[in-house]
PDB file of C-alpha atoms in Angstrom:
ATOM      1  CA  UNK A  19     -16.257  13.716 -12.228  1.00 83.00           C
ATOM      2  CA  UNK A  20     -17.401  10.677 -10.365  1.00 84.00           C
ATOM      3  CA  UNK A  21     -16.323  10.064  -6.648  1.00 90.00           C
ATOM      4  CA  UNK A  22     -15.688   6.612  -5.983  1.00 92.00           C
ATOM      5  CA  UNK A  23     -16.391   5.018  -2.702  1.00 93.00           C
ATOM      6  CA  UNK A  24     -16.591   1.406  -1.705  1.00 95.00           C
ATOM      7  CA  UNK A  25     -19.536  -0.185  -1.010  1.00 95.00           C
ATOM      8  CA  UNK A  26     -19.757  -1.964   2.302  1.00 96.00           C
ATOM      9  CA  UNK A  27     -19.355  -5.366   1.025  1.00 96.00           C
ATOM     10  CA  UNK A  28     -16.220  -4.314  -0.861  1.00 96.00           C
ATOM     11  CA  UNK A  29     -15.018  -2.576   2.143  1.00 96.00           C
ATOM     12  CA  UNK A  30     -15.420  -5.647   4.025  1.00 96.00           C
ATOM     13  CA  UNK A  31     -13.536  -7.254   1.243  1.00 96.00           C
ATOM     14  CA  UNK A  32     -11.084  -5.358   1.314  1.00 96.00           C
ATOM     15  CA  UNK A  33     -10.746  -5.599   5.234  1.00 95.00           C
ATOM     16  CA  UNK A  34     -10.634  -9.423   4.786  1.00 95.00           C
ATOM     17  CA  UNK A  35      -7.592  -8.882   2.234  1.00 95.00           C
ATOM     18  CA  UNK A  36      -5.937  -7.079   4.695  1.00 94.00           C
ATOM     19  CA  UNK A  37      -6.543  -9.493   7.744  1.00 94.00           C
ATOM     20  CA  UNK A  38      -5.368 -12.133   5.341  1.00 93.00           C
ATOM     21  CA  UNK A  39      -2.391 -10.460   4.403  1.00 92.00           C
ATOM     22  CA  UNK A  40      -1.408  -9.395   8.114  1.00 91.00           C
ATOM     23  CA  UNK A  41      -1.789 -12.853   9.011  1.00 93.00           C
ATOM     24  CA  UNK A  42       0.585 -14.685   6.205  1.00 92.00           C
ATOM     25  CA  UNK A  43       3.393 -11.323   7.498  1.00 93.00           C
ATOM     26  CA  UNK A  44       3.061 -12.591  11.099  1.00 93.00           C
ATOM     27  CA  UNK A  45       3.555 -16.400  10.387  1.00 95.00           C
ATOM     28  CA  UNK A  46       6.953 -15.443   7.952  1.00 95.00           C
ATOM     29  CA  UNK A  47       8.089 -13.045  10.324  1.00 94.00           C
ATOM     30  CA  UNK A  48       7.824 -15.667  13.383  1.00 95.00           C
ATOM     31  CA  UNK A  49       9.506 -18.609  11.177  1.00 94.00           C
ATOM     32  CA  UNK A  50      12.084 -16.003  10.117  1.00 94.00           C
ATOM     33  CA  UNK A  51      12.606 -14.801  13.295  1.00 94.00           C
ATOM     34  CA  UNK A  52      12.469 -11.086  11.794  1.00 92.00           C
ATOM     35  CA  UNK A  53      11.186  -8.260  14.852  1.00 89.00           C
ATOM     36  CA  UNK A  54      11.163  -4.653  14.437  1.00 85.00           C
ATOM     37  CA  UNK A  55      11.752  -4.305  17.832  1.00 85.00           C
ATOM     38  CA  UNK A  56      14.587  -1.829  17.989  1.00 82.00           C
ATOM     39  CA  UNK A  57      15.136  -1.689  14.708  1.00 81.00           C
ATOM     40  CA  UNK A  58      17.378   1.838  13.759  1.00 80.00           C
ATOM     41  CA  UNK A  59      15.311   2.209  10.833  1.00 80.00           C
ATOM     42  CA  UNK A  60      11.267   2.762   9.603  1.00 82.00           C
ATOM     43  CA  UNK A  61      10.238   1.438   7.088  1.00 85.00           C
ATOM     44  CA  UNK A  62       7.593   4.201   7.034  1.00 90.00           C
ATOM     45  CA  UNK A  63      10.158   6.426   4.742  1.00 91.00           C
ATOM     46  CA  UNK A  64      10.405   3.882   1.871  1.00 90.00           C
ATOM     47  CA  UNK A  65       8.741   5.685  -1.208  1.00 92.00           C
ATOM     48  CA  UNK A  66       6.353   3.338  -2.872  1.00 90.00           C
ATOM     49  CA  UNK A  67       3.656   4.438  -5.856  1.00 92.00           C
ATOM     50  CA  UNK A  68       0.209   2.491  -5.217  1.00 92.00           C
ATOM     51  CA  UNK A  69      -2.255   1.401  -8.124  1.00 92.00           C
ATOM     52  CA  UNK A  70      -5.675   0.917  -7.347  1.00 94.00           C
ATOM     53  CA  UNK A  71      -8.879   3.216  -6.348  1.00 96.00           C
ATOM     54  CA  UNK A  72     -10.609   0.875  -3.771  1.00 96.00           C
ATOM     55  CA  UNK A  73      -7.164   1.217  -1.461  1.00 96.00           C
ATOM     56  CA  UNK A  74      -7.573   4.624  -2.674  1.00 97.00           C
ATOM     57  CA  UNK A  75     -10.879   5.177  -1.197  1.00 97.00           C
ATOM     58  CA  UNK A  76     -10.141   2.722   1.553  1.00 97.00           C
ATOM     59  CA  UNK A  77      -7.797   4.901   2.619  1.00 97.00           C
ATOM     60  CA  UNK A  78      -9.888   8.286   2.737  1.00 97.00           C
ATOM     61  CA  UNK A  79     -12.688   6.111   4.640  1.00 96.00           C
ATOM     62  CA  UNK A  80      -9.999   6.301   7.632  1.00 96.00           C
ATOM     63  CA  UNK A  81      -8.948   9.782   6.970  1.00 97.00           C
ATOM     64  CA  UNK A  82     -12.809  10.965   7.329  1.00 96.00           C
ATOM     65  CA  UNK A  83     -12.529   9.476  10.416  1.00 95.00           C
ATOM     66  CA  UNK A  84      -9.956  12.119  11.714  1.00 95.00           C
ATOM     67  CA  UNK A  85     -11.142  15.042  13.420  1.00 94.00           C
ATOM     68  CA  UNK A  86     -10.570  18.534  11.343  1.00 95.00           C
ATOM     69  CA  UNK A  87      -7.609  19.467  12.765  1.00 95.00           C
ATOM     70  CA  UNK A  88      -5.735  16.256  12.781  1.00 94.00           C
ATOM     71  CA  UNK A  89      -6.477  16.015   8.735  1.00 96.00           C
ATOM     72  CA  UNK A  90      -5.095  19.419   8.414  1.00 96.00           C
ATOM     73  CA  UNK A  91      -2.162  18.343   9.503  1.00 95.00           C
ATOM     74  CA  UNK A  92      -1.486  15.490   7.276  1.00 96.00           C
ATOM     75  CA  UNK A  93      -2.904  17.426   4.175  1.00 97.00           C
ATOM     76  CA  UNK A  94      -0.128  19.858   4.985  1.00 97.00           C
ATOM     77  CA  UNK A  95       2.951  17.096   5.422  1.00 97.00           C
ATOM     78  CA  UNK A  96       1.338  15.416   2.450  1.00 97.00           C
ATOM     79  CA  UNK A  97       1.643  18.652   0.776  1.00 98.00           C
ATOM     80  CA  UNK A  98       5.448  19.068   1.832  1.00 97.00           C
ATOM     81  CA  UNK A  99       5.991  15.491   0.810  1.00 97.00           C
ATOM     82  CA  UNK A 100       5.024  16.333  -2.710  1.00 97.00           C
ATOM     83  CA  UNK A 101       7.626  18.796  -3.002  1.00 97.00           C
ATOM     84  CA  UNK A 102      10.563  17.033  -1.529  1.00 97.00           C
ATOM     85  CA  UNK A 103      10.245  13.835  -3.491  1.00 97.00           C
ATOM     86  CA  UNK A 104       9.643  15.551  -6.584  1.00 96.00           C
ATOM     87  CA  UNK A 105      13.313  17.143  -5.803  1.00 96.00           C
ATOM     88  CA  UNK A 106      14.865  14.136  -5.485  1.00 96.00           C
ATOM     89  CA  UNK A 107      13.185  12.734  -8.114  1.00 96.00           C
ATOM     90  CA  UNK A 108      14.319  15.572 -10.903  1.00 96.00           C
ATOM     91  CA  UNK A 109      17.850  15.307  -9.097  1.00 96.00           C
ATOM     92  CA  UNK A 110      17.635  11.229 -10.161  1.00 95.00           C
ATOM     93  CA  UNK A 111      17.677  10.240  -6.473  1.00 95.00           C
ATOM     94  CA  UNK A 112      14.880   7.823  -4.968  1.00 94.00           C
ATOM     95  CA  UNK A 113      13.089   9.478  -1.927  1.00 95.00           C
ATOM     96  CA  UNK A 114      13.100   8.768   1.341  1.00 93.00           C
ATOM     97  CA  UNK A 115      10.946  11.213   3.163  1.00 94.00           C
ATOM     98  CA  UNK A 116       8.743  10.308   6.242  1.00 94.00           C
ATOM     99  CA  UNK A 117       5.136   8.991   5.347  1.00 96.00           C
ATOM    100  CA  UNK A 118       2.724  11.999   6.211  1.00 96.00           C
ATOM    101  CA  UNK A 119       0.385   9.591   8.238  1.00 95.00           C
ATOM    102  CA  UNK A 120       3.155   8.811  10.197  1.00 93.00           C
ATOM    103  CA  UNK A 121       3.513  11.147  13.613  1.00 84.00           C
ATOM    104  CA  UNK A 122       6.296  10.541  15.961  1.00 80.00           C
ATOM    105  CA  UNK A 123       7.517   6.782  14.562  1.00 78.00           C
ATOM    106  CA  UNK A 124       3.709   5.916  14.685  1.00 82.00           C
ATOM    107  CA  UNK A 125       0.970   5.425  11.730  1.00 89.00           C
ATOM    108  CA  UNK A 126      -1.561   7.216  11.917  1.00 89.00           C
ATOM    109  CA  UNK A 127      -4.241   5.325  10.193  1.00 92.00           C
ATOM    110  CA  UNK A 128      -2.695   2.257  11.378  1.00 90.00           C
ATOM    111  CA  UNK A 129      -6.131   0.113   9.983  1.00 91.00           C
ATOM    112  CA  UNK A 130      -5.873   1.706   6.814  1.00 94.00           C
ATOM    113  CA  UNK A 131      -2.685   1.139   5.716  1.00 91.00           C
ATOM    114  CA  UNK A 132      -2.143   0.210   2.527  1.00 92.00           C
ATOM    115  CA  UNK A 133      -1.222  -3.534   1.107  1.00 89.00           C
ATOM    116  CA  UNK A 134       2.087  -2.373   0.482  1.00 87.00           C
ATOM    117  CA  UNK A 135       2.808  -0.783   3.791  1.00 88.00           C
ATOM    118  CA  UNK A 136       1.395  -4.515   5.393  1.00 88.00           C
ATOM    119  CA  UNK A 137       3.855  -7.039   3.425  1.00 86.00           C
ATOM    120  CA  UNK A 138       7.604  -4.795   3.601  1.00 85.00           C
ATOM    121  CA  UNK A 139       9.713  -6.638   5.456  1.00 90.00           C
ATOM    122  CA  UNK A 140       9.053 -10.071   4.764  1.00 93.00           C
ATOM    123  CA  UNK A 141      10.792 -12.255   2.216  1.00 94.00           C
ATOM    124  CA  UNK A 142       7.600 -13.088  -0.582  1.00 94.00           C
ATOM    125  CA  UNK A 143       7.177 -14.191  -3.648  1.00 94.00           C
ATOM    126  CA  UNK A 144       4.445 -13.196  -6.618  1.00 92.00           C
ATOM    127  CA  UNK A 145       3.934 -14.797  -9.788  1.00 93.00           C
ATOM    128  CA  UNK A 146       2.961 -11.848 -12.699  1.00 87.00           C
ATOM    129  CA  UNK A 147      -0.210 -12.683 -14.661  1.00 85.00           C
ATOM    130  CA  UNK A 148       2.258 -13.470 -17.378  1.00 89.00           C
ATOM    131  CA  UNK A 149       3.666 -16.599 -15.348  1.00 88.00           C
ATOM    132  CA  UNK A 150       6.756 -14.344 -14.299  1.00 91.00           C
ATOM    133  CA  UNK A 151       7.923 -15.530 -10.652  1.00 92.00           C
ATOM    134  CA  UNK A 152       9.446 -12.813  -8.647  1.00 93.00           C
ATOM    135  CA  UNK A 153      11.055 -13.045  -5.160  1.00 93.00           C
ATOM    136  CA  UNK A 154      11.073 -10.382  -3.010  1.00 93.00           C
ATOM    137  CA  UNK A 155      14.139 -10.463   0.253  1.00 93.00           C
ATOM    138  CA  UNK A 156      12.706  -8.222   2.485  1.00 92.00           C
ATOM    139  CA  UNK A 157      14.640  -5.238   4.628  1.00 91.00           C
ATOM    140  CA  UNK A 158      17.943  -5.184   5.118  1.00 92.00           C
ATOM    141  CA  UNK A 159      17.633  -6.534   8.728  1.00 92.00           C
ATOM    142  CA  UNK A 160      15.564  -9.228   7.721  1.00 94.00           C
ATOM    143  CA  UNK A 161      18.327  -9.870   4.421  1.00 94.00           C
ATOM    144  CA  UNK A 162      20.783 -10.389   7.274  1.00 94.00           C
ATOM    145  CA  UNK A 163      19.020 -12.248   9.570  1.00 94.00           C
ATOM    146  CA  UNK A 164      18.571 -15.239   6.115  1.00 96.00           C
ATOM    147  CA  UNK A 165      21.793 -14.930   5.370  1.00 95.00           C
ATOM    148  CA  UNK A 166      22.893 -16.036   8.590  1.00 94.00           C
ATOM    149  CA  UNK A 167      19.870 -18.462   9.237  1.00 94.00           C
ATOM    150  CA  UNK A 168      19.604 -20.277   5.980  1.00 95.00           C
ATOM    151  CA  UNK A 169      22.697 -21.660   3.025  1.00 93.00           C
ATOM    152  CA  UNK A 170      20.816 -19.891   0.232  1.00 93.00           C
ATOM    153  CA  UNK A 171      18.171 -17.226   0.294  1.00 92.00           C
ATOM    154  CA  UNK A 172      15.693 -19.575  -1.345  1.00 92.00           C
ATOM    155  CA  UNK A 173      15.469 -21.733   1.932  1.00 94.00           C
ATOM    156  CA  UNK A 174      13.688 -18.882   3.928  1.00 95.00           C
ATOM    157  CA  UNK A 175      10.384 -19.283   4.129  1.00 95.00           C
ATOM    158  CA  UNK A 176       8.637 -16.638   1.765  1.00 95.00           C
ATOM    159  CA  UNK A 177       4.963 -15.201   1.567  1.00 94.00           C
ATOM    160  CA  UNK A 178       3.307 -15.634  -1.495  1.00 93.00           C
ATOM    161  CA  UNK A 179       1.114 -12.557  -2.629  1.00 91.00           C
ATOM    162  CA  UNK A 180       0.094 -13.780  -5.849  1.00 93.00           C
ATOM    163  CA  UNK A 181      -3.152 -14.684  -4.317  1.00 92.00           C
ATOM    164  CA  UNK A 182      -4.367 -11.584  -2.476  1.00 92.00           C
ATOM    165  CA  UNK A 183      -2.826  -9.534  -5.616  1.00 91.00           C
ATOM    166  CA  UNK A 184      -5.362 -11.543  -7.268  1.00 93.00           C
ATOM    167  CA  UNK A 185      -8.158 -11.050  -4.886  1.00 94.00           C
ATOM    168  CA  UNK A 186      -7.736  -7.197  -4.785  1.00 94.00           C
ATOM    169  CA  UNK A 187      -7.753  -7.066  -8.694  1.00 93.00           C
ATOM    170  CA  UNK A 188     -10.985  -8.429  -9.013  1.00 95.00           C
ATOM    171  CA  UNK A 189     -11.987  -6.125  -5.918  1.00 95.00           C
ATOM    172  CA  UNK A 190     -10.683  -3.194  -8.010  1.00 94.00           C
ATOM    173  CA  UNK A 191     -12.796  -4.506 -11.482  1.00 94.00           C
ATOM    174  CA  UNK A 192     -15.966  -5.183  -9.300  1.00 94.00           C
ATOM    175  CA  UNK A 193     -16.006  -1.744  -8.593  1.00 93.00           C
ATOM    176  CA  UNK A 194     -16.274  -0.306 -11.310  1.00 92.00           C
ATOM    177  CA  UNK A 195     -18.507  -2.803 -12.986  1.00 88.00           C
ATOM    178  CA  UNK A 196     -15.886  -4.784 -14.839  1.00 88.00           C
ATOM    179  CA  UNK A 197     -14.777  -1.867 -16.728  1.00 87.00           C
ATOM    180  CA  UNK A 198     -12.031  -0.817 -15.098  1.00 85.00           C
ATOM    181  CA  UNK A 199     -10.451  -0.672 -18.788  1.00 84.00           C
ATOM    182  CA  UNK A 200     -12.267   2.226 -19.223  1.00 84.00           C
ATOM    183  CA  UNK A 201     -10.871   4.226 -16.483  1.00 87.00           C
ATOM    184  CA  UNK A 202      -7.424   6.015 -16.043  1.00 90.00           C
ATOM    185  CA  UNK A 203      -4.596   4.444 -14.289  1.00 91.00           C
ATOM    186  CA  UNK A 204      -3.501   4.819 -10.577  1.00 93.00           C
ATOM    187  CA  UNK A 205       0.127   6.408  -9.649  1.00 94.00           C
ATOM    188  CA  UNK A 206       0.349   7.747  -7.198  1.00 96.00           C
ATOM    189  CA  UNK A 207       2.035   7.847  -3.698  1.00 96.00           C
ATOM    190  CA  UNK A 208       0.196   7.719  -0.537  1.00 97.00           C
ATOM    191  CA  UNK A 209       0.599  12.010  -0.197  1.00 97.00           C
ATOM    192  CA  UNK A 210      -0.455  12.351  -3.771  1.00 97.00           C
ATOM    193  CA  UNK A 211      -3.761  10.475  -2.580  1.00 97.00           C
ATOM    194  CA  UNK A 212      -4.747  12.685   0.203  1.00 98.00           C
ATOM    195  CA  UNK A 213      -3.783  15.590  -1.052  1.00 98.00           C
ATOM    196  CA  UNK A 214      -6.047  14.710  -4.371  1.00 96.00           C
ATOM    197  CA  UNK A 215      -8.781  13.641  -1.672  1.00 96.00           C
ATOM    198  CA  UNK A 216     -10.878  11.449  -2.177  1.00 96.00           C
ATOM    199  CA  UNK A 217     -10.592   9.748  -5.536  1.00 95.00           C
ATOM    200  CA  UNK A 218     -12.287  10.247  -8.254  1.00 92.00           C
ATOM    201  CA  UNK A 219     -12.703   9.620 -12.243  1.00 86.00           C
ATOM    202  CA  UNK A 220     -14.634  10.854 -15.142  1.00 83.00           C
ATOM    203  CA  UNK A 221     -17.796   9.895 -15.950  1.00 71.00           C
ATOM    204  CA  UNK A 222     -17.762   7.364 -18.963  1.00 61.00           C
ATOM    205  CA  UNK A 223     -19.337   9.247 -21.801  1.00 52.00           C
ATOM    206  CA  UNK A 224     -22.764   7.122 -21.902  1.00 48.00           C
ATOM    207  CA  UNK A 225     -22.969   8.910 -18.345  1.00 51.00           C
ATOM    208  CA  UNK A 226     -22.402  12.511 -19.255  1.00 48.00           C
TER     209      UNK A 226
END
């Protein structure tokens, strides 16, 4: 098996995607007028799967950051996370179980985040690479907040991804040489990826 890790141009890629993305999320929030400022809910407990290796290794830069103890931790709610969704799951129920990195309403890998856990909120948009457009309404208090701002959902402003989806695929082919092809595919929740570690693939054949 072959660890991957990003290089630090890619990580500072990858930083830049982020920055970008936080950035476009601030300006629709403020135009929206969408705050999670008291909010009864977190967003933290949505269960999203999460499809590329560089946020995969991204990720476990900021874990190696943690002291031992602190890791421990989250490998173990990770660990507990695994079980309970996989309940729901065989029970036909979508989870909704606390993100491990999250301790006491907080992240806690707050710069590491993935893209996902950046854009949810926010009304956006992304066109597919087959020219499909897709529109995205955000929470539920940011759902109320256009219907009661705006005639028709369509008027809200909306962030489009389509760009930075774009950005981190090529991110994702650069690092593996433009052969990502060759490589199995990424599923995986954000507990699945620590509790994997850091990822890793096997090596292509004309490696072995």
């Amino acid at each position: 098996m072959k660890e991957i890790t990003l290089s630090p141009e890619l990580t500072k890629e990858i930083a830049a995607i982020y920055q970008a993305m936080q950035e476009g999320y601030e300006q629709v929030s403020e135009e929206v007028g969408l705050t999670c400022e008291g909010c009864p809910d977190n967003c933290c407990d949505s269960y999203f799967l999460h499809h590329t290796y560089s946020e995969w290794a991204y990720l476990w830069q900021g874990l190696h950051q943690l002291d031992p103890e602190e890791l421990e931790r989250i490998v173990s709610r990770a660990k507990e996370y695994i079980a309970q969704s996989a309940e729901a799951l065989a029970e036909g129920r979508r989870p909704q179980i606390m993100c491990p990195l999250n301790d006491n309403g907080l992240c806690g890998l707050y710069h590491h985040r993935l893209l996902v856990c950046r854009m949810h909120g926010i009304p956006a948009t992304l066109t597919r690479p087959d020219g499909q457009s897709m529109r995205f309404p955000g929470c539920f208090r940011c759902q109320k907040i256009v219907k009661e701002k705006y005639k028709v959902e369509t008027d809200a402003p909306a962030m489009d991804r389509s760009r930075l989806f774009r950005q981190l695929a090529a991110l994702e082919s650069r690092l593996f040489e433009e052969q990502r092809h060759l490589y199995p595919r990424v599923k995986k929740t954000i507990a699945e990826m620590i509790v994997a570690g850091p990822p890793s693939v096997p090596l292509p054949h004309c490696e072995r």
